[in-house]
CSV table of C-alpha atoms and ligand atoms in Angstrom, one decimal:
chain,number,residue,atom,x,y,z
H,45,MET,CA,-15.6,-20.4,-12.6
H,46,LYS,CA,-17.2,-17.3,-14.1
H,47,LEU,CA,-16.2,-14.3,-12.1
H,48,SER,CA,-16.5,-10.5,-12.4
H,49,ILE,CA,-14.6,-7.8,-10.6
H,50,ILE,CA,-16.1,-4.4,-10.3
H,51,GLY,CA,-13.3,-1.8,-10.1
H,52,THR,CA,-9.9,-2.2,-11.8
H,53,GLY,CA,-7.7,-0.3,-9.4
H,54,TYR,CA,-4.8,-2.0,-7.7
H,55,VAL,CA,-6.8,-4.7,-6.0
H,56,GLY,CA,-9.3,-5.4,-8.7
H,57,LEU,CA,-6.8,-5.6,-11.6
H,58,VAL,CA,-4.3,-7.8,-9.8
H,59,THR,CA,-7.1,-10.1,-8.4
H,60,GLY,CA,-8.8,-10.4,-11.7
H,61,THR,CA,-5.6,-11.2,-13.5
H,62,CYS,CA,-4.5,-13.8,-11.0
H,63,PHE,CA,-7.9,-15.4,-11.1
H,64,ALA,CA,-7.5,-15.7,-14.9
H,65,GLU,CA,-4.0,-17.1,-14.4
H,66,VAL,CA,-5.4,-20.1,-12.4
H,67,GLY,CA,-8.0,-20.8,-15.1
H,68,HIS,CA,-11.1,-18.8,-14.1
H,69,HIS,CA,-13.0,-16.7,-16.6
H,70,VAL,CA,-12.9,-13.1,-15.5
H,71,ILE,CA,-14.7,-10.0,-16.5
H,72,CYS,CA,-13.2,-6.8,-15.1
H,73,VAL,CA,-15.6,-3.8,-15.0
H,74,ASP,CA,-14.5,-0.2,-14.7
H,75,ASN,CA,-16.4,3.0,-15.4
H,76,ASP,CA,-13.3,4.7,-16.7
H,77,ALA,CA,-13.6,4.2,-20.5
H,78,ALA,CA,-10.0,5.2,-21.3
H,79,LYS,CA,-8.7,2.7,-18.7
H,80,VAL,CA,-10.8,-0.1,-20.1
H,81,LYS,CA,-9.5,0.6,-23.6
H,82,MET,CA,-6.0,0.6,-22.4
H,83,LEU,CA,-6.5,-2.7,-20.6
H,84,GLN,CA,-8.2,-4.3,-23.6
H,85,ALA,CA,-5.1,-3.5,-25.6
H,86,GLY,CA,-3.0,-5.2,-23.0
H,87,GLY,CA,-1.6,-2.0,-21.4
H,88,ILE,CA,-1.8,-1.4,-17.6
H,89,PRO,CA,-2.2,1.9,-15.8
H,90,ILE,CA,0.1,1.1,-12.9
H,91,TYR,CA,3.6,-0.3,-12.4
H,92,GLU,CA,3.5,-3.6,-10.7
H,93,PRO,CA,6.2,-6.3,-11.4
H,94,GLY,CA,4.9,-9.2,-13.4
H,95,LEU,CA,1.4,-7.8,-13.9
H,96,GLU,CA,1.6,-6.5,-17.5
H,97,GLU,CA,2.8,-9.8,-18.9
H,98,LEU,CA,-0.1,-11.6,-17.2
H,99,VAL,CA,-2.7,-9.1,-18.4
H,100,LYS,CA,-1.4,-9.5,-22.0
H,101,LYS,CA,-1.3,-13.3,-21.7
H,102,HIS,CA,-4.9,-13.6,-20.5
H,103,VAL,CA,-6.4,-10.9,-22.7
H,104,ALA,CA,-4.9,-13.1,-25.5
H,105,SER,CA,-6.2,-16.4,-24.0
H,106,GLY,CA,-9.7,-14.9,-23.6
H,107,HIS,CA,-9.7,-15.6,-19.8
H,108,LEU,CA,-9.6,-11.9,-19.0
H,109,LYS,CA,-12.1,-9.4,-20.4
H,110,PHE,CA,-12.7,-5.7,-19.7
H,111,THR,CA,-15.9,-3.8,-20.0
H,112,ASN,CA,-17.6,-0.6,-18.8
H,113,SER,CA,-20.9,-2.4,-18.1
H,114,THR,CA,-21.6,-3.6,-14.6
H,115,ALA,CA,-24.8,-5.3,-16.0
H,116,GLU,CA,-22.7,-7.4,-18.4
H,117,GLY,CA,-20.3,-8.4,-15.6
H,118,VAL,CA,-23.2,-9.4,-13.3
H,119,GLU,CA,-25.2,-11.2,-16.0
H,120,LYS,CA,-22.2,-13.3,-17.2
H,121,SER,CA,-20.8,-14.4,-13.8
H,122,ASP,CA,-21.7,-16.4,-10.8
H,123,VAL,CA,-19.6,-14.5,-8.3
H,124,ILE,CA,-19.2,-10.8,-8.4
H,125,PHE,CA,-16.3,-9.1,-6.5
H,126,ILE,CA,-16.5,-5.5,-5.4
H,127,ALA,CA,-13.1,-3.9,-5.5
H,128,VAL,CA,-13.8,-0.1,-5.6
H,129,PRO,CA,-12.0,2.6,-3.6
H,130,THR,CA,-12.9,3.3,0.0
H,131,PRO,CA,-11.2,6.7,0.3
H,132,PRO,CA,-10.7,8.5,3.7
H,133,GLN,CA,-12.9,11.4,4.8
H,134,PRO,CA,-11.6,14.3,6.8
H,135,ASP,CA,-12.8,12.9,10.1
H,136,GLY,CA,-10.9,9.6,9.5
H,137,SER,CA,-13.9,7.5,8.6
H,138,VAL,CA,-14.3,5.9,5.2
H,139,ASP,CA,-16.3,7.1,2.2
H,140,LEU,CA,-18.5,4.1,1.4
H,141,SER,CA,-20.4,5.8,-1.4
H,142,TYR,CA,-18.6,3.8,-4.2
H,143,ILE,CA,-19.4,0.5,-2.4
H,144,GLU,CA,-23.1,1.6,-2.0
H,145,ARG,CA,-23.3,2.7,-5.7
H,146,VAL,CA,-21.9,-0.6,-6.9
H,147,ALA,CA,-24.2,-2.6,-4.6
H,148,ARG,CA,-27.2,-0.9,-6.2
H,149,ASP,CA,-25.9,-1.4,-9.7
H,150,ILE,CA,-25.3,-5.1,-9.0
H,151,ALA,CA,-28.8,-5.4,-7.4
H,152,ALA,CA,-30.4,-3.8,-10.4
H,153,ALA,CA,-28.8,-6.2,-12.8
H,154,MET,CA,-29.3,-9.5,-10.9
H,155,THR,CA,-31.8,-11.9,-12.4
H,156,SER,CA,-30.6,-15.1,-10.7
H,157,TYR,CA,-28.8,-16.2,-7.6
H,158,LYS,CA,-25.4,-14.5,-7.2
H,159,ILE,CA,-22.6,-14.4,-4.7
H,160,VAL,CA,-21.5,-10.8,-4.1
H,161,VAL,CA,-18.1,-10.6,-2.5
H,162,ASP,CA,-16.6,-7.5,-0.9
H,163,LYS,CA,-12.9,-7.3,-1.5
H,164,SER,CA,-12.4,-3.6,-0.8
H,165,THR,CA,-11.2,-2.7,2.7
H,166,VAL,CA,-14.2,-1.7,4.7
H,167,PRO,CA,-15.1,-1.1,8.3
H,168,VAL,CA,-16.8,-3.9,10.2
H,169,LYS,CA,-20.5,-4.1,9.6
H,170,THR,CA,-20.3,-2.9,6.0
H,171,GLY,CA,-21.4,-6.4,4.8
H,172,GLU,CA,-24.7,-5.9,6.7
H,173,LYS,CA,-25.3,-2.6,4.8
H,174,VAL,CA,-24.4,-4.2,1.4
H,175,THR,CA,-26.9,-7.0,2.1
H,176,GLU,CA,-29.6,-4.5,3.0
H,177,THR,CA,-28.9,-2.4,-0.1
H,178,ILE,CA,-29.0,-5.3,-2.5
H,179,LYS,CA,-32.3,-6.5,-1.0
H,180,ARG,CA,-33.8,-3.1,-1.3
H,181,TYR,CA,-32.6,-2.3,-4.9
H,182,CYS,CA,-33.1,-5.7,-6.6
H,183,PRO,CA,-36.3,-5.5,-8.6
H,184,ALA,CA,-36.0,-9.2,-9.6
H,185,LYS,CA,-36.0,-10.1,-5.8
H,186,VAL,CA,-33.6,-13.1,-6.5
H,187,GLU,CA,-31.6,-14.8,-3.8
H,188,PHE,CA,-28.0,-13.8,-3.1
H,189,ASP,CA,-25.3,-14.1,-0.6
H,190,VAL,CA,-22.9,-11.4,0.5
H,191,VAL,CA,-19.3,-12.5,1.4
H,192,SER,CA,-16.4,-10.6,2.9
H,193,ASN,CA,-13.1,-11.7,1.3
H,194,PRO,CA,-10.4,-9.1,2.3
H,195,GLU,CA,-7.2,-8.8,0.3
H,196,PHE,CA,-3.7,-8.8,1.8
H,197,LEU,CA,-1.5,-8.0,-1.2
H,198,ARG,CA,1.3,-5.5,-0.9
H,199,GLU,CA,1.9,-3.0,-3.7
H,200,GLY,CA,5.1,-3.9,-5.5
H,201,PHE,CA,4.7,-7.6,-4.6
H,202,ALA,CA,1.0,-7.9,-5.5
H,203,VAL,CA,1.2,-10.7,-8.0
H,204,GLY,CA,3.4,-12.8,-5.8
H,205,ASP,CA,1.2,-12.1,-2.7
H,206,LEU,CA,-1.9,-13.0,-4.7
H,207,MET,CA,-0.6,-16.2,-6.2
H,208,LYS,CA,0.9,-17.4,-3.0
H,209,PRO,CA,-1.3,-16.0,-0.2
H,210,ASP,CA,-0.5,-16.7,3.5
H,211,ARG,CA,-4.2,-17.3,4.0
H,212,VAL,CA,-7.5,-16.7,2.4
H,213,VAL,CA,-10.3,-15.3,4.6
H,214,ILE,CA,-13.9,-15.9,3.6
H,215,GLY,CA,-16.6,-14.3,5.8
H,216,VAL,CA,-20.1,-15.6,5.2
H,217,GLY,CA,-23.6,-15.2,6.6
H,218,SER,CA,-24.7,-18.7,5.5
H,219,GLN,CA,-23.1,-21.9,4.3
H,220,ARG,CA,-24.4,-21.6,0.7
H,221,PRO,CA,-21.6,-19.6,-0.9
H,222,VAL,CA,-18.7,-21.5,0.9
H,223,ALA,CA,-18.2,-24.2,-1.7
H,224,ALA,CA,-18.0,-21.8,-4.6
H,225,MET,CA,-15.6,-19.5,-2.7
H,226,LYS,CA,-13.4,-22.5,-1.8
H,227,GLU,CA,-13.4,-23.6,-5.5
H,228,ILE,CA,-12.2,-20.1,-6.6
H,229,TYR,CA,-9.3,-20.3,-4.1
H,230,THR,CA,-8.3,-24.0,-4.2
H,231,PRO,CA,-5.7,-23.4,-7.0
H,232,PHE,CA,-3.8,-21.0,-4.8
H,233,ASN,CA,-3.0,-23.8,-2.2
H,234,ALA,CA,-3.4,-21.6,0.8
H,235,PRO,CA,-5.1,-22.2,4.2
H,236,ILE,CA,-8.7,-21.0,3.9
H,237,ILE,CA,-10.4,-19.6,7.0
H,238,VAL,CA,-14.2,-19.4,7.0
H,239,THR,CA,-15.6,-16.9,9.5
H,240,ASP,CA,-18.6,-14.7,10.0
H,241,ILE,CA,-18.7,-11.5,7.9
H,242,ASN,CA,-18.0,-9.1,10.7
H,243,SER,CA,-14.9,-11.1,11.8
H,244,ALA,CA,-13.6,-11.2,8.2
H,245,GLU,CA,-13.9,-7.4,7.9
H,246,LEU,CA,-12.2,-7.0,11.2
H,247,ILE,CA,-9.3,-9.3,10.2
H,248,LYS,CA,-8.3,-6.9,7.5
H,249,HIS,CA,-8.2,-3.8,9.7
H,250,ALA,CA,-6.6,-5.7,12.6
H,251,ALA,CA,-3.9,-7.1,10.3
H,252,ASN,CA,-2.9,-3.7,8.8
H,253,SER,CA,-3.1,-2.0,12.2
H,254,PHE,CA,-0.8,-4.6,13.7
H,255,LEU,CA,1.7,-4.2,10.9
H,256,ALA,CA,1.6,-0.5,11.3
H,257,LEU,CA,2.0,-1.0,15.1
H,258,LYS,CA,5.1,-3.1,14.5
H,259,ILE,CA,6.7,-0.3,12.4
H,260,SER,CA,5.9,2.3,15.0
H,261,TYR,CA,7.2,0.0,17.7
H,262,ILE,CA,10.6,-0.3,16.0
H,263,ASN,CA,10.6,3.4,15.3
H,264,ALA,CA,10.1,4.1,19.0
H,265,ILE,CA,12.9,1.6,19.8
H,266,ALA,CA,15.0,3.4,17.2
H,267,ASN,CA,14.5,6.6,19.2
H,268,VAL,CA,15.6,4.9,22.4
H,269,CYS,CA,18.6,3.5,20.5
H,270,GLU,CA,19.6,6.9,19.5
H,271,ALA,CA,19.4,8.2,23.0
H,272,ALA,CA,21.3,5.2,24.4
H,273,GLY,CA,23.9,4.8,21.6
H,274,ALA,CA,22.6,1.4,20.5
H,275,ASN,CA,21.8,0.1,17.0
H,276,VAL,CA,18.2,-0.5,16.0
H,277,GLN,CA,19.0,-3.0,13.3
H,278,GLU,CA,20.9,-5.2,15.7
H,279,VAL,CA,18.0,-4.9,18.2
H,280,ALA,CA,15.5,-5.8,15.4
H,281,GLN,CA,17.6,-8.8,14.5
H,282,GLY,CA,17.8,-9.8,18.1
H,283,ILE,CA,14.1,-9.7,18.7
H,284,GLY,CA,13.0,-10.7,15.2
H,285,LEU,CA,14.7,-14.1,15.5
H,286,ASP,CA,12.1,-14.9,18.1
H,287,GLU,CA,9.5,-16.7,16.0
H,288,ARG,CA,6.7,-15.1,18.1
H,289,ILE,CA,7.9,-11.7,17.0
H,290,GLY,CA,9.4,-12.2,13.5
H,291,ARG,CA,11.9,-9.9,11.8
H,292,ARG,CA,9.6,-8.5,9.0
H,293,PHE,CA,8.2,-5.1,9.3
H,294,LEU,CA,10.8,-4.1,11.9
H,295,ASN,CA,12.7,-1.7,9.7
H,296,ALA,CA,13.0,1.6,11.3
H,297,GLY,CA,12.9,4.7,9.2
H,298,ILE,CA,10.9,7.8,8.4
H,299,GLY,CA,7.6,6.0,9.0
H,300,PHE,CA,5.0,4.2,7.1
H,301,GLY,CA,2.8,5.7,4.3
H,302,GLY,CA,0.9,4.6,1.3
H,303,SER,CA,-2.8,4.4,0.6
H,304,CYS,CA,-3.4,1.6,3.1
H,305,PHE,CA,-1.8,1.9,6.6
H,306,PRO,CA,-2.6,5.6,7.4
H,307,LYS,CA,-6.1,5.3,6.0
H,308,ASP,CA,-6.9,1.9,7.6
H,309,LEU,CA,-5.6,3.0,11.0
H,310,SER,CA,-7.8,6.1,11.0
H,311,ALA,CA,-10.8,4.1,9.8
H,312,PHE,CA,-10.2,1.4,12.5
H,313,ILE,CA,-9.9,4.0,15.2
H,314,LYS,CA,-13.1,5.7,14.0
H,315,ILE,CA,-15.3,2.5,13.6
H,316,ALA,CA,-14.0,1.4,17.1
H,317,GLU,CA,-15.1,4.7,18.5
H,318,GLN,CA,-18.5,4.5,16.8
H,319,ILE,CA,-19.2,1.1,18.3
H,320,GLY,CA,-17.9,2.2,21.7
H,321,TYR,CA,-14.2,1.5,22.1
H,322,ASP,CA,-11.5,4.2,22.4
H,323,PHE,CA,-8.5,2.5,20.6
H,324,LYS,CA,-5.8,4.6,22.3
H,325,LEU,CA,-3.1,2.1,21.3
H,326,LEU,CA,-3.6,2.8,17.6
H,327,LYS,CA,-3.8,6.5,18.2
H,328,GLU,CA,-0.3,6.3,19.7
H,329,VAL,CA,0.9,4.3,16.6
H,330,GLN,CA,-0.2,7.3,14.5
H,331,HIS,CA,1.6,9.8,16.8
H,332,ILE,CA,4.8,7.8,16.7
H,333,ASN,CA,4.6,7.7,12.9
H,334,ALA,CA,4.1,11.5,12.7
H,335,ASP,CA,6.9,12.2,15.2
H,336,GLN,CA,9.3,10.0,13.2
H,337,MET,CA,9.2,12.5,10.3
H,338,ASP,CA,9.5,15.5,12.6
H,339,ARG,CA,12.6,13.9,14.1
H,340,PHE,CA,14.2,13.2,10.7
H,341,VAL,CA,13.6,16.8,9.5
H,342,LYS,CA,15.1,18.0,12.7
H,343,LYS,CA,18.2,15.9,12.0
H,344,ILE,CA,18.5,17.6,8.7
H,345,THR,CA,18.1,21.1,10.1
H,346,ASP,CA,20.4,20.5,13.1
H,347,THR,CA,23.1,19.6,10.6
H,348,LEU,CA,22.5,22.0,7.7
H,349,TRP,CA,21.1,24.8,10.0
H,350,VAL,CA,19.2,27.2,7.6
H,351,LEU,CA,17.6,25.4,4.7
H,352,ARG,CA,16.8,28.5,2.7
H,353,ASP,CA,18.7,28.4,-0.6
H,354,LYS,CA,20.3,25.0,0.3
H,355,LYS,CA,20.2,22.5,-2.5
H,356,ILE,CA,19.3,19.0,-1.4
H,357,GLY,CA,19.3,15.8,-3.4
H,358,VAL,CA,16.5,13.3,-2.6
H,359,LEU,CA,16.6,9.7,-3.5
H,360,GLY,CA,13.1,8.2,-3.4
H,361,LEU,CA,9.6,9.5,-4.0
H,362,ALA,CA,7.4,6.4,-4.0
H,363,PHE,CA,5.9,5.4,-0.6
H,364,LYS,CA,8.1,2.3,-0.7
H,365,GLN,CA,10.2,0.3,-3.1
H,366,ASN,CA,9.0,-1.6,-6.2
H,367,THR,CA,6.1,0.8,-6.9
H,368,ASP,CA,5.3,4.0,-8.7
H,369,ASP,CA,2.7,4.9,-6.1
H,370,VAL,CA,3.3,8.2,-4.5
H,371,ARG,CA,0.0,8.5,-2.6
H,372,SER,CA,0.6,9.4,1.1
H,373,SER,CA,4.3,8.9,0.5
H,374,PRO,CA,6.6,9.8,3.4
H,375,ALA,CA,9.2,10.7,0.8
H,376,ILE,CA,6.8,13.3,-0.8
H,377,ASP,CA,5.9,14.6,2.6
H,378,LEU,CA,9.6,15.1,3.4
H,379,CYS,CA,10.2,16.9,0.1
H,380,GLN,CA,7.3,19.2,0.8
H,381,ARG,CA,8.7,20.1,4.2
H,382,LEU,CA,12.2,20.8,2.8
H,383,LEU,CA,10.7,23.0,0.1
H,384,LYS,CA,8.6,24.8,2.7
H,385,ASP,CA,11.8,25.6,4.6
H,386,GLY,CA,13.2,27.2,1.4
H,387,ALA,CA,15.4,24.4,0.1
H,388,THR,CA,15.7,23.6,-3.6
H,389,LEU,CA,15.5,19.9,-4.5
H,390,ARG,CA,17.0,17.5,-7.1
H,391,VAL,CA,15.0,14.3,-6.9
H,392,HIS,CA,15.1,10.8,-8.3
H,393,ASP,CA,12.9,7.7,-8.1
H,394,PRO,CA,13.3,4.6,-10.2
H,395,LYS,CA,9.5,4.4,-10.9
H,396,GLY,CA,7.7,7.2,-9.1
H,397,MET,CA,8.8,10.3,-11.0
H,398,GLU,CA,5.9,10.6,-13.5
H,399,LYS,CA,3.3,10.4,-10.8
H,400,ALA,CA,5.2,12.7,-8.4
H,401,LYS,CA,5.3,15.5,-11.0
H,402,ALA,CA,1.7,16.4,-10.4
H,403,ILE,CA,2.2,16.9,-6.6
H,404,LEU,CA,5.8,18.1,-6.7
H,405,PRO,CA,6.1,20.5,-9.6
H,406,ASN,CA,8.8,22.8,-8.4
H,407,VAL,CA,11.8,20.4,-8.1
H,408,THR,CA,14.4,19.1,-10.6
H,409,TYR,CA,13.7,15.5,-11.7
H,410,VAL,CA,17.0,13.7,-12.4
H,411,GLU,CA,17.0,10.6,-14.6
H,412,ASP,CA,20.1,8.9,-13.2
H,413,MET,CA,20.4,8.5,-9.4
H,414,ASN,CA,24.1,9.0,-9.7
H,415,ASP,CA,23.5,12.6,-11.0
H,416,VAL,CA,21.3,13.7,-8.1
H,417,ALA,CA,24.1,14.8,-5.8
H,418,GLU,CA,25.5,17.2,-8.4
H,419,GLY,CA,25.9,20.7,-6.8
H,420,CYS,CA,23.9,19.7,-3.7
H,421,ASP,CA,24.7,20.5,0.0
H,422,ALA,CA,23.4,17.1,1.2
H,423,LEU,CA,21.8,13.9,0.0
H,424,VAL,CA,18.7,12.3,1.5
H,425,VAL,CA,17.4,8.7,1.1
H,426,ALA,CA,13.7,8.7,1.5
H,427,THR,CA,12.5,5.4,0.0
H,428,GLU,CA,13.9,1.9,0.6
H,429,TRP,CA,14.7,1.1,-3.1
H,430,ASP,CA,17.3,-1.7,-3.2
H,431,GLU,CA,19.1,0.0,-6.1
H,432,PHE,CA,20.0,3.0,-4.0
H,433,LYS,CA,22.4,0.7,-2.2
H,434,GLN,CA,24.4,0.6,-5.5
H,435,LEU,CA,24.8,4.4,-5.5
H,436,ASP,CA,28.2,5.5,-6.7
H,437,LEU,CA,29.3,6.9,-3.4
H,438,ALA,CA,32.6,8.3,-4.7
H,439,ARG,CA,30.9,10.1,-7.5
H,440,ALA,CA,28.2,11.5,-5.1
H,441,LYS,CA,30.9,12.7,-2.7
H,442,LYS,CA,32.6,14.6,-5.5
H,443,GLY,CA,29.3,16.1,-6.7
H,444,LEU,CA,28.3,17.4,-3.2
H,445,THR,CA,29.6,20.6,-1.6
H,446,HIS,CA,30.0,18.6,1.6
H,447,PRO,CA,29.7,14.8,1.9
H,448,ILE,CA,26.5,14.7,4.0
H,449,LEU,CA,24.0,11.9,3.7
H,450,PHE,CA,20.7,11.6,5.7
H,451,ASP,CA,19.5,8.0,5.3
H,452,GLY,CA,15.9,7.8,6.2
H,453,ARG,CA,15.8,4.1,5.4
H,454,ASN,CA,19.0,2.8,6.9
H,455,LEU,CA,20.4,1.5,3.6
H,456,PHE,CA,24.0,2.1,4.2
H,457,ASN,CA,26.4,0.9,6.9
H,458,PRO,CA,27.3,3.7,9.4
H,459,ALA,CA,30.9,2.5,10.1
H,460,GLU,CA,31.7,2.1,6.4
H,461,MET,CA,30.2,5.5,5.6
H,462,GLU,CA,32.3,7.1,8.3
H,463,LYS,CA,35.4,5.3,7.0
H,464,LEU,CA,34.7,6.8,3.5
H,465,GLY,CA,34.6,10.2,5.0
H,466,TRP,CA,30.9,10.9,5.1
H,467,ILE,CA,28.9,12.8,7.6
H,468,TYR,CA,26.2,10.1,7.8
H,469,LYS,CA,23.0,10.2,9.8
H,470,SER,CA,20.5,7.4,9.8
H,471,VAL,CA,17.6,6.3,12.0
H,472,GLY,CA,18.3,4.6,15.4
H,473,ARG,CA,21.9,3.9,14.8
F,75,LIG,C1,-0.1,-3.0,3.1
F,75,LIG,C2,-0.1,-4.4,3.8
F,75,LIG,O1,1.3,-4.8,4.0
F,75,LIG,C3,-0.8,-5.4,2.9
F,75,LIG,O2,-0.8,-6.7,3.5
F,75,LIG,C4,-2.2,-5.0,2.6
F,75,LIG,O3,-3.0,-5.8,1.8
F,75,LIG,C5,-2.2,-3.6,2.0
F,75,LIG,O4,-1.5,-2.7,2.9
F,75,LIG,C6,-3.6,-3.1,1.7
F,75,LIG,O5,-4.3,-2.9,2.7
F,75,LIG,O6,-4.0,-3.0,0.6
F,75,LIG,P1,1.2,-1.8,1.2
F,75,LIG,O7,0.5,-0.5,1.7
F,75,LIG,O8,1.3,-2.1,-0.2
F,75,LIG,O9,0.6,-3.1,1.9
F,75,LIG,O10,2.7,-1.6,1.7
F,75,LIG,P2,3.7,-2.2,2.8
F,75,LIG,O11,4.7,-3.1,2.2
F,75,LIG,O12,2.9,-2.8,3.9
F,75,LIG,O13,4.4,-0.9,3.3
F,75,LIG,C7,3.7,0.2,3.9
F,75,LIG,C8,4.6,1.3,4.4
F,75,LIG,O14,5.3,0.8,5.6
F,75,LIG,C9,5.6,1.8,3.4
F,75,LIG,O15,5.7,3.2,3.5
F,75,LIG,C10,6.9,1.2,3.9
F,75,LIG,O16,8.0,2.0,3.6
F,75,LIG,C11,6.7,1.2,5.4
F,75,LIG,N1,7.5,0.1,6.1
F,75,LIG,C12,7.3,-1.2,5.9
F,75,LIG,C13,8.4,0.5,7.1
F,75,LIG,O17,8.6,1.7,7.3
F,75,LIG,N2,9.1,-0.4,7.8
F,75,LIG,C14,8.9,-1.7,7.5
F,75,LIG,O18,9.6,-2.6,8.2
F,75,LIG,C15,8.0,-2.1,6.6
């Protein structure tokens, strides 16, 4: 099918590329000229495993094109996906001005029936506004359908999540766009759920909030475990084997971050409030997440006492493993708190260092994780990168003034660490 994607951020770029991979003809539109140039040459602006190869492959095959012109995208495709940012505003609601702008641009360029699909994460009832906007700003007065088709990809696993989705959600206001939407997704062999537009929009917020709730739940359990002398990983295993609960997203730590969960929680709470429901449960999820970081910082200060002039090695800057994304990263938040208390930091992240430099200028960036501990008073694990499990512990111990490790992601085994002579503090164990 002929598709265009407006916005080549995380969602737009991965979606467009995977659509090309299953044989669709895709035009990706972005107003950033430098980015378009880079993509046309087969380069990509983000780190995402497997993506660069696919972009190169389909730029070469001709299935994937990049342009600055929304009009070109609209004219040459039957289905137009909106994948622009929906950033948070100070009151927790979402800034929908990019969506509105793109809806107007699409409307202005439409000269025949089009399906306009919203892929960006938006509050419920946005589809109604997009429909109204297109109607109002389309001089050709052609027919169109608006569809809500939320994305569920995780950064770091985005290509895999897109190629093998658990489900595809298609929210429609009429039956007319259903066949085309199904045709787009048939190659992905996933269950397709057709709903009304409001329900589709709600599914996205409800899914992310539930996952965030799961994390806050296990973090709360971790706190009880600490008080009771139990082990949260054993508890997670014990409850997670119940299929109704599931083990995934039950990893306790310093809390969730990233550009999705914190923003989507706030947005969901806000839209619920606007339509008359006080979502207290989700407010508590936010509180637990904030407390989790406070408790971890307290663990560090309880052990190291005064942080002023202490040197601390930090492993991890990205908001989670397999990504270079440091937006709303708990690891960065932690670094900023340690710096505020007067510590100096030596930091390492397998992929996130370049992007961290803009927000954390006054720290020492260390290329090799095994050099981070050198001359430090303690080591901290802040991101769950698998490779940190391969840290040369003997060498780190030699480099530190004292063998102290604060593990905010529970990567090491407490009994083994103790046996090796470490003062080892993790979460909920
Ligand atoms: C999340 C959802 O998982 C995706 O399904 C969704 O499509 C995406 O948001 C989105 O709305 O675009 P993402 O933000 O990429 O994906 O990352 P996650 O893998 O969900 O992790 C989010 C945060 O939770 C990270 O900071 C991670 O360290 C933390 N986390 C995750 C935990 O603390 N414990 C866990 O058990 C799992």
